Coordinates of C-alpha atoms in Angstrom, one line a residue:
Chain A
M1 CA -2.5 -27.4 71.2
R2 CA -5.2 -24.4 70.5
Q3 CA -5.0 -23.6 66.9
D4 CA -8.0 -22.1 65.0
H5 CA -6.7 -23.2 61.5
I6 CA -4.0 -25.6 60.5
I7 CA -2.5 -23.9 57.2
S8 CA 1.3 -24.8 57.1
A9 CA 3.7 -26.9 59.0
K10 CA 5.7 -23.8 60.0
Q11 CA 2.8 -22.7 62.5
L12 CA 3.5 -26.2 64.3
S13 CA 5.8 -26.4 67.2
R14 CA 7.7 -29.6 68.6
A15 CA 5.2 -29.2 71.1
D16 CA 2.2 -29.2 69.1
I17 CA 3.4 -32.0 66.9
E18 CA 4.0 -34.2 69.9
T19 CA 0.5 -33.5 71.3
V20 CA -0.9 -34.4 68.2
L21 CA 1.1 -37.3 67.7
D22 CA 0.5 -38.9 71.3
R23 CA -3.5 -38.3 71.0
A24 CA -3.3 -40.1 67.8
S25 CA -1.0 -43.1 69.6
D26 CA -3.9 -43.2 71.9
I27 CA -6.7 -43.4 69.2
A28 CA -4.9 -46.0 67.5
S29 CA -4.4 -48.1 70.8
D30 CA -8.0 -47.9 71.5
P31 CA -10.2 -46.3 68.7
G32 CA -13.7 -47.2 70.4
A33 CA -12.8 -44.8 73.4
Y34 CA -13.2 -42.2 70.8
A35 CA -16.3 -43.8 68.7
D36 CA -18.7 -41.3 70.3
R37 CA -16.4 -38.2 70.8
H38 CA -18.2 -35.7 68.5
P39 CA -21.4 -37.4 67.8
N40 CA -23.1 -34.0 66.0
A41 CA -20.0 -32.8 64.3
L42 CA -20.2 -32.2 60.8
L43 CA -17.0 -31.8 58.5
G44 CA -16.9 -29.8 55.5
L45 CA -15.2 -31.2 52.6
L46 CA -14.0 -28.8 50.0
F47 CA -11.9 -30.6 47.3
F48 CA -11.0 -28.4 44.3
E49 CA -8.7 -30.9 42.9
P50 CA -8.6 -34.8 42.9
S51 CA -7.6 -36.8 46.0
T52 CA -8.3 -40.3 47.2
R53 CA -6.3 -40.6 50.5
T54 CA -6.7 -37.0 52.0
K55 CA -10.5 -36.9 51.5
M56 CA -11.3 -40.3 52.4
S57 CA -9.1 -40.8 55.5
F58 CA -10.8 -37.3 56.5
S59 CA -14.2 -38.7 56.2
A60 CA -13.3 -42.1 57.9
A61 CA -11.7 -39.7 60.9
I62 CA -14.8 -37.8 61.6
K63 CA -17.1 -40.8 61.2
R64 CA -15.0 -42.8 63.6
L65 CA -15.3 -40.0 66.2
G66 CA -19.0 -40.0 65.7
G67 CA -19.4 -37.1 63.2
D68 CA -20.2 -36.7 59.5
I69 CA -19.4 -35.0 56.6
V70 CA -20.9 -32.6 54.2
D71 CA -19.4 -32.8 50.8
M72 CA -18.9 -30.0 48.3
G73 CA -18.6 -33.0 45.6
P74 CA -16.9 -32.9 42.3
V75 CA -16.2 -29.0 41.2
E76 CA -18.0 -29.5 37.9
Y77 CA -21.3 -30.2 39.9
S78 CA -20.6 -27.3 42.4
S79 CA -21.5 -23.5 42.4
V80 CA -17.7 -23.0 41.5
K81 CA -18.8 -24.1 37.9
K82 CA -21.0 -21.0 37.7
G83 CA -18.3 -18.7 38.6
E84 CA -18.4 -18.5 42.4
S85 CA -15.5 -17.3 44.3
L86 CA -13.7 -19.5 46.7
A87 CA -14.1 -16.9 49.5
D88 CA -18.0 -16.9 48.8
T89 CA -18.1 -20.9 48.9
V90 CA -16.2 -21.2 52.3
R91 CA -18.7 -18.3 53.5
V92 CA -21.5 -20.4 52.5
V93 CA -19.9 -23.9 53.6
E94 CA -19.0 -22.9 57.1
G95 CA -22.5 -22.3 58.0
Y96 CA -23.4 -26.1 57.2
A97 CA -20.2 -27.4 59.1
D98 CA -17.9 -27.2 62.5
A99 CA -14.7 -27.2 60.6
L100 CA -13.7 -27.7 56.9
V101 CA -10.9 -29.2 55.0
L102 CA -10.2 -27.3 51.9
R103 CA -8.1 -28.6 48.8
H104 CA -7.4 -26.1 46.1
P105 CA -4.8 -25.8 43.2
S106 CA -3.6 -22.4 44.0
E107 CA -0.9 -21.7 46.8
G108 CA -2.2 -19.4 49.6
S109 CA -5.8 -20.4 49.1
A110 CA -6.3 -21.8 52.7
K111 CA -4.7 -19.0 54.1
M112 CA -7.2 -16.5 52.3
A113 CA -9.9 -18.9 53.1
T114 CA -9.5 -18.4 57.0
E115 CA -10.2 -14.9 56.4
H116 CA -13.5 -15.3 55.5
V117 CA -14.7 -18.3 58.0
D118 CA -14.7 -18.6 61.7
V119 CA -14.7 -22.3 62.1
P120 CA -11.5 -24.0 62.2
L121 CA -10.3 -24.6 58.4
I122 CA -7.5 -27.0 57.8
N123 CA -5.4 -26.9 54.4
G124 CA -5.7 -30.4 52.8
G125 CA -3.1 -29.1 50.5
D126 CA -2.7 -26.0 48.2
G127 CA -1.0 -26.2 45.0
A128 CA 2.7 -26.5 45.5
G129 CA 2.5 -24.7 48.7
Q130 CA 1.7 -26.8 52.0
H131 CA 0.0 -30.3 53.0
P132 CA 0.7 -29.8 56.9
T133 CA -1.8 -33.0 58.1
Q134 CA 0.1 -35.0 55.8
T135 CA 3.1 -34.1 57.4
L136 CA 1.6 -34.9 60.9
L137 CA 0.9 -38.4 59.6
D138 CA 4.5 -38.6 58.1
L139 CA 6.1 -37.6 61.3
Y140 CA 4.0 -40.5 63.1
T141 CA 5.1 -43.0 60.9
I142 CA 8.8 -41.8 61.0
R143 CA 8.3 -41.5 64.9
E144 CA 7.0 -45.2 65.0
N145 CA 9.9 -46.6 63.0
A146 CA 13.3 -44.5 63.8
G147 CA 12.3 -41.6 66.5
L148 CA 12.2 -38.3 65.7
D149 CA 15.7 -37.1 67.0
D150 CA 19.2 -38.2 65.8
L151 CA 17.5 -38.9 62.6
T152 CA 19.2 -38.4 59.0
I153 CA 16.6 -38.3 56.4
G154 CA 16.6 -38.7 52.7
I155 CA 14.1 -36.7 50.7
M156 CA 13.9 -37.6 46.9
G157 CA 11.7 -36.8 43.8
D158 CA 10.1 -33.2 42.9
L159 CA 11.3 -31.0 45.5
K160 CA 10.0 -28.0 43.9
Y161 CA 6.4 -28.6 43.5
G162 CA 6.1 -31.2 46.1
R163 CA 3.9 -29.5 48.8
T164 CA 4.2 -32.4 51.4
V165 CA 8.3 -32.1 51.1
H166 CA 7.8 -28.5 52.1
S167 CA 5.7 -29.0 55.0
L168 CA 7.7 -31.9 56.1
A169 CA 11.1 -29.8 55.7
Y170 CA 9.4 -27.3 57.9
A171 CA 8.1 -29.7 60.7
L172 CA 11.6 -31.6 60.9
T173 CA 13.4 -28.0 62.0
N174 CA 11.6 -29.0 65.4
F175 CA 13.9 -32.1 65.8
D176 CA 17.6 -33.0 65.9
T177 CA 17.5 -34.0 62.1
R178 CA 19.8 -33.9 59.2
Q179 CA 18.0 -33.4 55.9
H180 CA 19.4 -34.7 52.4
F181 CA 17.6 -33.3 49.4
V182 CA 18.0 -35.6 46.4
S183 CA 16.4 -34.4 43.1
P184 CA 17.1 -33.2 39.4
D185 CA 18.4 -29.7 39.3
S186 CA 15.4 -28.5 37.8
L187 CA 13.2 -29.7 40.5
K188 CA 15.2 -28.4 43.6
L189 CA 13.7 -26.9 46.5
P190 CA 12.1 -23.4 45.9
R191 CA 14.0 -20.5 47.3
N192 CA 11.5 -19.6 49.8
V193 CA 11.7 -22.9 51.5
R194 CA 15.4 -22.8 51.5
Y195 CA 15.2 -19.6 53.2
D196 CA 13.2 -21.0 55.9
L197 CA 15.4 -23.8 56.7
H198 CA 18.5 -21.7 56.7
E199 CA 16.5 -19.4 59.0
A200 CA 15.6 -22.2 61.2
G201 CA 19.2 -23.2 61.4
S202 CA 18.7 -26.5 59.7
S203 CA 21.2 -28.8 58.7
I204 CA 20.3 -29.6 55.1
K205 CA 22.7 -30.8 51.9
E206 CA 21.2 -31.3 48.4
H207 CA 22.1 -33.8 45.9
T208 CA 21.2 -34.9 42.3
E209 CA 22.4 -38.9 43.2
L210 CA 20.8 -40.9 46.1
D211 CA 23.9 -43.2 45.5
D212 CA 25.7 -40.4 47.7
I213 CA 23.8 -40.7 50.7
L214 CA 21.8 -43.7 51.1
P215 CA 23.9 -45.8 53.2
S216 CA 23.6 -43.2 55.9
L217 CA 19.9 -42.6 55.9
D218 CA 17.3 -43.9 58.6
V219 CA 14.3 -42.9 56.4
L220 CA 13.9 -42.2 52.7
Y221 CA 11.0 -40.3 51.9
V222 CA 10.3 -40.6 47.9
T223 CA 7.9 -38.2 46.1
R224 CA 6.5 -39.0 42.3
I225 CA 8.3 -36.5 39.8
Q226 CA 5.2 -35.1 37.8
R227 CA 5.1 -35.8 34.3
E228 CA 3.1 -32.8 33.8
R229 CA 5.8 -30.5 35.1
F230 CA 7.9 -31.2 32.1
P231 CA 7.2 -29.6 28.6
D232 CA 9.1 -32.7 26.9
E233 CA 7.9 -36.3 27.4
S234 CA 11.6 -37.3 26.9
E235 CA 13.2 -34.7 29.3
Y236 CA 10.8 -36.2 31.8
R237 CA 11.8 -39.9 31.3
E238 CA 15.4 -39.3 31.1
V239 CA 14.9 -37.5 34.7
A240 CA 12.4 -39.7 36.3
G241 CA 14.2 -43.0 35.8
Q242 CA 17.2 -41.8 37.6
Y243 CA 15.1 -41.4 40.8
Q244 CA 13.6 -45.0 40.8
I245 CA 14.4 -47.3 43.7
D246 CA 13.8 -51.0 43.8
A247 CA 14.7 -53.7 45.9
G248 CA 18.3 -53.9 44.3
T249 CA 18.8 -50.3 45.0
L250 CA 18.0 -50.8 48.9
E251 CA 20.9 -53.2 49.3
A252 CA 23.2 -50.4 49.9
A253 CA 20.7 -49.1 52.8
K254 CA 20.9 -50.0 56.6
D255 CA 18.6 -52.9 57.5
D256 CA 16.3 -50.8 59.2
L257 CA 16.0 -48.1 56.8
T258 CA 12.1 -46.8 56.6
V259 CA 10.9 -46.0 53.0
M260 CA 7.9 -43.6 52.8
H261 CA 5.9 -42.4 50.0
P262 CA 2.7 -39.9 50.4
L263 CA 1.5 -41.9 47.4
P264 CA 0.1 -42.2 44.6
R265 CA 3.4 -43.8 43.4
V266 CA 3.8 -44.2 39.7
D267 CA 7.0 -45.8 39.1
E268 CA 9.4 -44.1 41.4
I269 CA 9.1 -47.2 43.8
A270 CA 9.2 -50.7 42.2
Y271 CA 6.8 -53.3 43.7
D272 CA 9.4 -55.6 45.0
V273 CA 10.2 -53.0 47.3
D274 CA 6.8 -53.7 49.0
E275 CA 8.2 -56.9 50.0
T276 CA 11.0 -55.8 51.7
S277 CA 11.2 -54.6 55.5
H278 CA 11.9 -51.2 54.2
A279 CA 8.5 -50.5 53.1
N280 CA 6.2 -48.4 55.2
Y281 CA 4.2 -46.2 52.6
F282 CA 1.0 -48.3 52.8
Q283 CA 1.1 -48.1 56.8
Q284 CA 1.9 -44.5 56.3
A285 CA -1.4 -44.0 54.5
H286 CA -3.3 -45.9 57.2
N287 CA -2.0 -43.9 59.9
A288 CA -4.0 -41.1 58.3
V289 CA -7.0 -42.0 60.2
P290 CA -5.8 -42.0 63.9
V291 CA -3.6 -38.7 62.9
R292 CA -6.6 -36.8 61.3
M293 CA -8.8 -38.1 64.1
A294 CA -6.6 -36.5 66.6
L295 CA -6.3 -33.3 64.7
L296 CA -10.1 -33.1 64.7
D297 CA -10.6 -34.1 67.9
M298 CA -8.5 -31.2 69.4
L299 CA -10.1 -28.6 66.7
L300 CA -13.5 -29.6 67.7
G301 CA -12.8 -29.1 71.5
G302 CA -11.8 -32.6 72.5
D303 CA -9.5 -31.2 75.1
Q304 CA -12.6 -29.1 76.7
Chain B
M1 CA 22.6 26.8 32.9
T2 CA 21.2 29.1 35.4
D3 CA 17.8 28.7 33.8
D4 CA 17.9 25.0 33.8
R5 CA 19.1 25.1 37.5
Q6 CA 16.1 27.2 38.3
L7 CA 13.6 25.1 36.7
R8 CA 15.0 22.0 38.6
V9 CA 15.0 23.4 41.9
S10 CA 12.0 25.7 41.7
K11 CA 10.3 25.8 44.9
I12 CA 6.5 24.8 45.3
E13 CA 4.0 26.8 47.6
N14 CA 2.5 23.5 49.2
G15 CA 3.2 19.8 48.7
T16 CA 5.8 17.2 49.0
V17 CA 9.1 17.0 47.6
I18 CA 10.9 13.3 47.6
D19 CA 14.8 14.0 46.9
H20 CA 17.5 11.3 46.6
I21 CA 15.5 8.6 44.7
A22 CA 18.1 6.6 43.3
G23 CA 18.4 7.8 39.4
G24 CA 15.7 6.0 37.0
Q25 CA 13.1 5.2 39.8
A26 CA 11.2 8.5 39.8
L27 CA 8.4 7.0 37.6
N28 CA 8.3 4.0 39.8
V29 CA 8.0 5.9 42.9
L30 CA 4.8 7.4 41.4
A31 CA 3.5 4.4 40.6
I32 CA 4.3 2.9 44.0
L33 CA 2.2 5.8 45.5
G34 CA -0.6 5.8 42.9
I35 CA 0.1 8.8 41.5
D36 CA -0.6 9.1 37.9
G37 CA -1.7 12.9 37.3
T38 CA -5.9 11.8 36.6
A39 CA -6.6 13.1 40.2
G40 CA -5.5 16.5 38.8
E41 CA -2.0 16.8 40.9
V42 CA 0.6 19.2 39.5
V43 CA 3.7 16.8 39.5
S44 CA 7.1 17.9 38.4
I45 CA 9.8 15.0 38.1
G46 CA 13.8 15.5 37.9
M47 CA 15.4 12.6 36.5
N48 CA 19.2 11.9 36.6
V49 CA 20.2 15.1 38.3
P50 CA 23.7 15.2 39.4
S51 CA 24.2 14.4 43.2
D52 CA 26.9 14.6 45.5
R53 CA 25.3 11.7 47.4
L54 CA 24.3 9.3 44.8
G55 CA 26.0 10.5 41.6
R56 CA 22.7 10.7 39.8
K57 CA 19.4 10.8 41.5
D58 CA 15.7 11.6 40.8
V59 CA 13.5 14.4 42.6
V60 CA 9.8 14.2 42.6
K61 CA 7.5 17.0 43.6
V62 CA 3.8 16.7 44.3
E63 CA 2.0 20.0 44.7
N64 CA -0.9 20.2 47.1
R65 CA -0.3 17.0 48.4
E66 CA 1.3 15.8 51.8
L67 CA 1.9 12.1 51.5
S68 CA 1.0 9.9 54.6
Q69 CA 3.6 8.2 56.6
S70 CA 2.4 5.0 55.3
E71 CA 2.7 6.1 51.8
L72 CA 6.5 7.1 52.6
D73 CA 7.1 3.7 54.1
V74 CA 6.5 1.9 51.1
L75 CA 8.8 4.1 49.2
S76 CA 11.8 2.4 50.7
L77 CA 11.2 -0.5 48.8
I78 CA 12.7 1.0 45.9
A79 CA 14.0 4.3 47.3
P80 CA 15.7 3.5 50.7
A81 CA 17.6 6.6 50.6
A82 CA 14.9 9.0 49.7
T83 CA 14.5 12.1 51.7
V84 CA 11.0 13.8 52.0
N85 CA 10.3 17.2 52.6
I86 CA 6.5 18.7 53.3
I87 CA 6.2 21.9 52.1
R88 CA 3.9 24.5 53.4
D89 CA 3.9 28.1 52.2
Y90 CA 7.3 27.6 50.5
D91 CA 9.0 26.7 53.7
V92 CA 10.1 23.0 54.7
V93 CA 8.0 22.2 57.8
D94 CA 9.1 18.7 58.1
K95 CA 11.8 16.5 56.8
H96 CA 12.3 12.8 57.4
L97 CA 13.9 9.7 55.7
V98 CA 11.7 6.9 54.5
E99 CA 11.2 3.7 56.9
R100 CA 11.1 0.2 56.0
P101 CA 7.9 -1.0 57.1
D102 CA 7.1 -4.5 58.2
H103 CA 4.4 -5.4 55.8
V104 CA 3.3 -3.9 52.4
T105 CA -0.3 -4.3 51.0
G106 CA -1.9 -3.9 47.9
I107 CA 1.5 -2.3 46.5
L108 CA 3.2 -5.4 44.7
Q109 CA 1.8 -8.2 42.7
C110 CA 2.9 -11.3 43.5
P111 CA 5.2 -13.1 40.4
N112 CA 3.6 -16.4 41.4
H113 CA 0.9 -17.0 38.8
N114 CA -0.5 -19.7 41.1
C115 CA -0.8 -17.5 44.1
I116 CA -4.6 -16.9 45.2
T117 CA -3.8 -13.2 45.0
T118 CA -3.6 -13.0 41.3
E119 CA -7.1 -14.7 40.8
E120 CA -10.4 -13.4 40.7
E121 CA -10.7 -13.4 44.7
P122 CA -11.7 -10.6 47.3
V123 CA -7.7 -10.4 48.4
D124 CA -5.0 -7.9 48.4
S125 CA -1.8 -8.8 47.8
R126 CA 0.3 -8.8 51.0
F127 CA 4.2 -8.8 51.7
E128 CA 6.4 -9.3 54.6
V129 CA 9.4 -7.0 53.8
L130 CA 12.5 -8.7 54.5
D131 CA 16.3 -7.3 55.0
D132 CA 16.9 -8.2 51.3
G133 CA 13.5 -8.1 49.4
V134 CA 9.7 -9.1 50.1
R135 CA 7.9 -12.3 50.7
C136 CA 4.2 -12.9 49.8
E137 CA 2.4 -13.9 53.0
Y138 CA 0.1 -15.9 50.9
C139 CA 2.3 -18.4 49.0
D140 CA 5.5 -17.6 50.4
T141 CA 7.3 -16.3 47.0
I142 CA 10.2 -14.4 47.7
I143 CA 11.2 -11.5 45.4
R144 CA 14.5 -10.0 45.8
E145 CA 15.7 -8.4 42.5
N146 CA 13.7 -5.7 40.5
L147 CA 10.7 -4.8 43.0
A148 CA 9.6 -2.1 40.7
A149 CA 8.7 -4.6 37.9
H150 CA 5.9 -6.1 40.6
I151 CA 4.4 -2.7 41.5
L152 CA 0.4 -3.1 40.8
V153 CA -0.3 0.2 38.6

């Protein structure tokens, strides 16, 4: 794979994805072999929104490759607070780092940022838009548990604003998958995502009830229904309650169903699911390090 | 009646006549071309003129200005049936249909208030032109209805 920037899952071909996942498998099986791969590399972290997993796993990934980070820190202590534009911020920080990770609340921010920098830039989540590196670790986890072809996957929760959903749905069009989307009507897939899935010739179906499709699923990908999207608290409670699963819910599922969640969860997956063989969301989070190591290794010239 | 007709079709010496604009779209055509009269152009507008082809059509005449191909291309977004006549010394020296471009830049505002192009950043809006609408190249939002409402003026 030769990509200067990672902005959207739409830019990833099946071959690109498999190359990253294969590299991640190599790293996971022998992390020591990659320990001094990029001893002088600096990764610039530009997080304009809170993040635990994405930020820490990128930090861990570059450090495990022998490099280090330069971190903008919280927005309230940065030049952004003085009114600096995103375009200027990325132009400044590219002078300090060999690659950048950007998380920003506005859709399209990562694409715009790439127009101002020459170092590789990775979209770490842009508003309700895309989160392509989350998708790579999601695919890695799916491949470990169920393979990536002849797969029936259910994606449930906030499909309208959930950027991890949008990226995953695009990436899955590269594989032989049947995608089922489960959400309240108010949080269905946005028009642009449906348009792209249709253009890709993907097999998708939309539902409001999980029960309709649970027994057929190989993977169930659950996302958080975000309270802040609802103007009325009671409206949120009514909808959110319909999209919670517990160990009892999963009795209707296949024995080898893989349950995933990009985390953080609130109450959409009960803690009793953690004790079942279906739970893979913590392993999914841990997979972020080898997958992001693989991606960084390739972007920083690990093939040369 | 004769006087009205003469007024509507009166010839200009030099400039551009945009004909066969869908009825009621003339002001949007001027907006999309960035013509608001402040540059001193003489502009004549005919709105809801009877037309055999369209039933009702608008006509815009801009004197002493020949529109560029890129300006004409963006017209296709709201006036796909328009014909454009370039006039020199009262004669039509060039006549052509508008063509749909692949992209339009700085013409339309993205309706997604959370799109980076709506913020104080050094970036122009940019849309891919689809068969049945346009799509923001930054946030992917698709606009299919009432494009004229999103024209940047």
